[in-house]
Amino acid sequence: MCKTEVSGRRDKIFCSVRCKSDYHEKLSKVTLTATERIDKILHRNRSILLELMGKNGIQKKIPKIELDKKKFNWTYITHYHVNNQGKEVRYLYDFSYIIFSDQEVLLKRVGGNKN
Ligand SMILES: [Zn+2]
């Protein structure tokens, strides 16, 4: 970090604890800048799903347009898998959704988190 020549153990890569923590601080700032925009979209998307599902809902079918109206962002998800009917199940944290050809969306809550 400071260009000081490092001496000591062969695998030592920082001159001091201070330099090491400076490095990790810079790294996490850069990571925050790079991920913030998409994190916000994901968080917002989850809020929309929660709102549409209702606090205690587990499963609900809603028209895709309801999500569009709330400016749901269809680009970002946390993960996905293809179910045994060949349908793509998309996830946003503890929620999942499947888009059907009739423009209906099946929303499910997959985790135990009720918040
Ligand atoms: Zn240093």
mmCIF file of C-alpha atoms and ligand atoms in Angstrom:
data_model
loop_
_atom_site.group_PDB
_atom_site.id
_atom_site.type_symbol
_atom_site.label_atom_id
_atom_site.label_comp_id
_atom_site.label_asym_id
_atom_site.label_seq_id
_atom_site.Cartn_x
_atom_site.Cartn_y
_atom_site.Cartn_z
ATOM 1 C CA MET A 1 0.000 0.000 0.000
ATOM 2 C CA CYS A 2 2.712 2.503 0.987
ATOM 3 C CA LYS A 3 5.509 1.118 -1.226
ATOM 4 C CA THR A 4 7.609 0.270 1.814
ATOM 5 C CA GLU A 5 9.665 -2.832 1.177
ATOM 6 C CA VAL A 6 8.204 -5.728 3.105
ATOM 7 C CA SER A 7 10.461 -7.783 5.296
ATOM 8 C CA GLY A 8 9.770 -10.817 7.436
ATOM 9 C CA ARG A 9 7.908 -14.018 6.600
ATOM 10 C CA ARG A 10 8.060 -15.088 2.974
ATOM 11 C CA ASP A 11 4.248 -14.874 2.570
ATOM 12 C CA LYS A 12 3.970 -11.475 4.197
ATOM 13 C CA ILE A 13 2.335 -8.978 1.818
ATOM 14 C CA PHE A 14 1.753 -5.895 3.987
ATOM 15 C CA CYS A 15 4.335 -3.895 5.881
ATOM 16 C CA SER A 16 2.003 -3.299 8.800
ATOM 17 C CA VAL A 17 -1.425 -3.928 10.278
ATOM 18 C CA ARG A 18 -2.267 -0.359 9.303
ATOM 19 C CA CYS A 19 -1.423 -0.962 5.637
ATOM 20 C CA LYS A 20 -3.414 -4.169 5.659
ATOM 21 C CA SER A 21 -6.499 -2.470 7.048
ATOM 22 C CA ASP A 22 -6.094 0.467 4.607
ATOM 23 C CA TYR A 23 -6.041 -2.034 1.789
ATOM 24 C CA HIS A 24 -9.208 -3.793 2.948
ATOM 25 C CA GLU A 25 -10.958 -0.495 3.512
ATOM 26 C CA LYS A 26 -10.159 0.654 -0.030
ATOM 27 C CA LEU A 27 -11.217 -2.690 -1.436
ATOM 28 C CA SER A 28 -14.581 -2.612 0.289
ATOM 29 C CA LYS A 29 -15.209 0.996 -0.832
ATOM 30 C CA VAL A 30 -14.540 0.049 -4.441
ATOM 31 C CA THR A 31 -16.815 -2.963 -4.086
ATOM 32 C CA LEU A 32 -19.561 -0.830 -2.573
ATOM 33 C CA THR A 33 -19.402 1.667 -5.434
ATOM 34 C CA ALA A 34 -19.528 -1.097 -8.002
ATOM 35 C CA THR A 35 -22.423 -3.017 -6.452
ATOM 36 C CA GLU A 36 -24.591 -0.281 -4.928
ATOM 37 C CA ARG A 37 -26.684 0.454 -8.013
ATOM 38 C CA ILE A 38 -27.659 -3.159 -8.631
ATOM 39 C CA ASP A 39 -28.153 -3.846 -4.907
ATOM 40 C CA LYS A 40 -30.660 -1.001 -4.811
ATOM 41 C CA ILE A 41 -32.563 -2.448 -7.746
ATOM 42 C CA LEU A 42 -32.654 -5.879 -6.103
ATOM 43 C CA HIS A 43 -33.825 -4.444 -2.780
ATOM 44 C CA ARG A 44 -36.472 -2.369 -4.495
ATOM 45 C CA ASN A 45 -37.656 -5.388 -6.462
ATOM 46 C CA ARG A 46 -37.997 -7.413 -3.274
ATOM 47 C CA SER A 47 -40.009 -4.612 -1.674
ATOM 48 C CA ILE A 48 -42.390 -4.672 -4.630
ATOM 49 C CA LEU A 49 -42.844 -8.427 -4.328
ATOM 50 C CA LEU A 50 -43.434 -8.154 -0.595
ATOM 51 C CA GLU A 51 -45.981 -5.415 -1.122
ATOM 52 C CA LEU A 52 -47.861 -7.394 -3.743
ATOM 53 C CA MET A 53 -47.705 -10.621 -1.781
ATOM 54 C CA GLY A 54 -48.771 -9.136 1.510
ATOM 55 C CA LYS A 55 -47.046 -9.710 4.796
ATOM 56 C CA ASN A 56 -48.295 -13.231 5.426
ATOM 57 C CA GLY A 57 -48.705 -14.436 1.870
ATOM 58 C CA ILE A 58 -46.932 -17.565 0.681
ATOM 59 C CA GLN A 59 -48.147 -17.846 -2.888
ATOM 60 C CA LYS A 60 -50.031 -15.555 -5.247
ATOM 61 C CA LYS A 61 -50.743 -15.246 -8.947
ATOM 62 C CA ILE A 62 -50.806 -11.717 -10.269
ATOM 63 C CA PRO A 63 -50.885 -10.090 -13.704
ATOM 64 C CA LYS A 64 -47.420 -9.133 -14.954
ATOM 65 C CA ILE A 65 -48.666 -5.608 -15.583
ATOM 66 C CA GLU A 66 -49.095 -5.057 -11.839
ATOM 67 C CA LEU A 67 -45.345 -5.432 -11.474
ATOM 68 C CA ASP A 68 -44.692 -3.200 -14.478
ATOM 69 C CA LYS A 69 -46.880 -0.523 -12.944
ATOM 70 C CA LYS A 70 -44.637 -0.533 -9.893
ATOM 71 C CA LYS A 71 -41.580 -0.271 -12.155
ATOM 72 C CA PHE A 72 -40.356 -3.735 -11.258
ATOM 73 C CA ASN A 73 -36.963 -4.270 -12.873
ATOM 74 C CA TRP A 74 -36.972 -7.582 -14.785
ATOM 75 C CA THR A 75 -33.230 -7.509 -15.504
ATOM 76 C CA TYR A 76 -31.806 -8.420 -12.124
ATOM 77 C CA ILE A 77 -32.417 -11.483 -9.983
ATOM 78 C CA THR A 78 -30.378 -13.161 -7.280
ATOM 79 C CA HIS A 79 -30.465 -16.645 -8.848
ATOM 80 C CA TYR A 80 -32.662 -18.972 -10.903
ATOM 81 C CA HIS A 81 -33.329 -22.566 -11.666
ATOM 82 C CA VAL A 82 -35.305 -24.533 -14.225
ATOM 83 C CA ASN A 83 -38.034 -26.624 -12.601
ATOM 84 C CA ASN A 84 -39.121 -30.102 -13.649
ATOM 85 C CA GLN A 85 -41.691 -28.591 -16.020
ATOM 86 C CA GLY A 86 -38.960 -26.729 -17.868
ATOM 87 C CA LYS A 87 -40.055 -23.403 -16.447
ATOM 88 C CA GLU A 88 -37.514 -20.825 -15.358
ATOM 89 C CA VAL A 89 -37.974 -19.990 -11.697
ATOM 90 C CA ARG A 90 -36.374 -16.646 -10.877
ATOM 91 C CA TYR A 91 -35.376 -15.648 -7.378
ATOM 92 C CA LEU A 92 -35.082 -12.417 -5.493
ATOM 93 C CA TYR A 93 -33.664 -13.408 -2.151
ATOM 94 C CA ASP A 94 -36.454 -15.337 -0.387
ATOM 95 C CA PHE A 95 -39.030 -14.764 -3.107
ATOM 96 C CA SER A 96 -39.403 -16.594 -6.383
ATOM 97 C CA TYR A 97 -41.490 -15.964 -9.463
ATOM 98 C CA ILE A 98 -42.390 -17.702 -12.681
ATOM 99 C CA ILE A 99 -43.682 -15.787 -15.695
ATOM 100 C CA PHE A 100 -46.355 -17.661 -17.640
ATOM 101 C CA SER A 101 -47.204 -17.169 -21.310
ATOM 102 C CA ASP A 102 -50.572 -15.653 -20.365
ATOM 103 C CA GLN A 103 -48.663 -12.778 -18.727
ATOM 104 C CA GLU A 104 -49.488 -13.998 -15.256
ATOM 105 C CA VAL A 105 -46.762 -14.192 -12.647
ATOM 106 C CA LEU A 106 -46.732 -16.831 -9.921
ATOM 107 C CA LEU A 107 -45.149 -15.352 -6.841
ATOM 108 C CA LYS A 108 -43.875 -17.523 -4.011
ATOM 109 C CA ARG A 109 -42.165 -16.951 -0.766
ATOM 110 C CA VAL A 110 -39.439 -19.533 -0.425
ATOM 111 C CA GLY A 111 -37.679 -18.705 2.813
ATOM 112 C CA GLY A 112 -38.831 -18.744 6.371
ATOM 113 C CA ASN A 113 -38.369 -14.979 6.671
ATOM 114 C CA LYS A 114 -41.712 -13.255 7.223
ATOM 115 C CA ASN A 115 -40.492 -9.651 7.185
HETATM 116 ZN ZN ZN B 1 2.857 -0.378 3.976
#
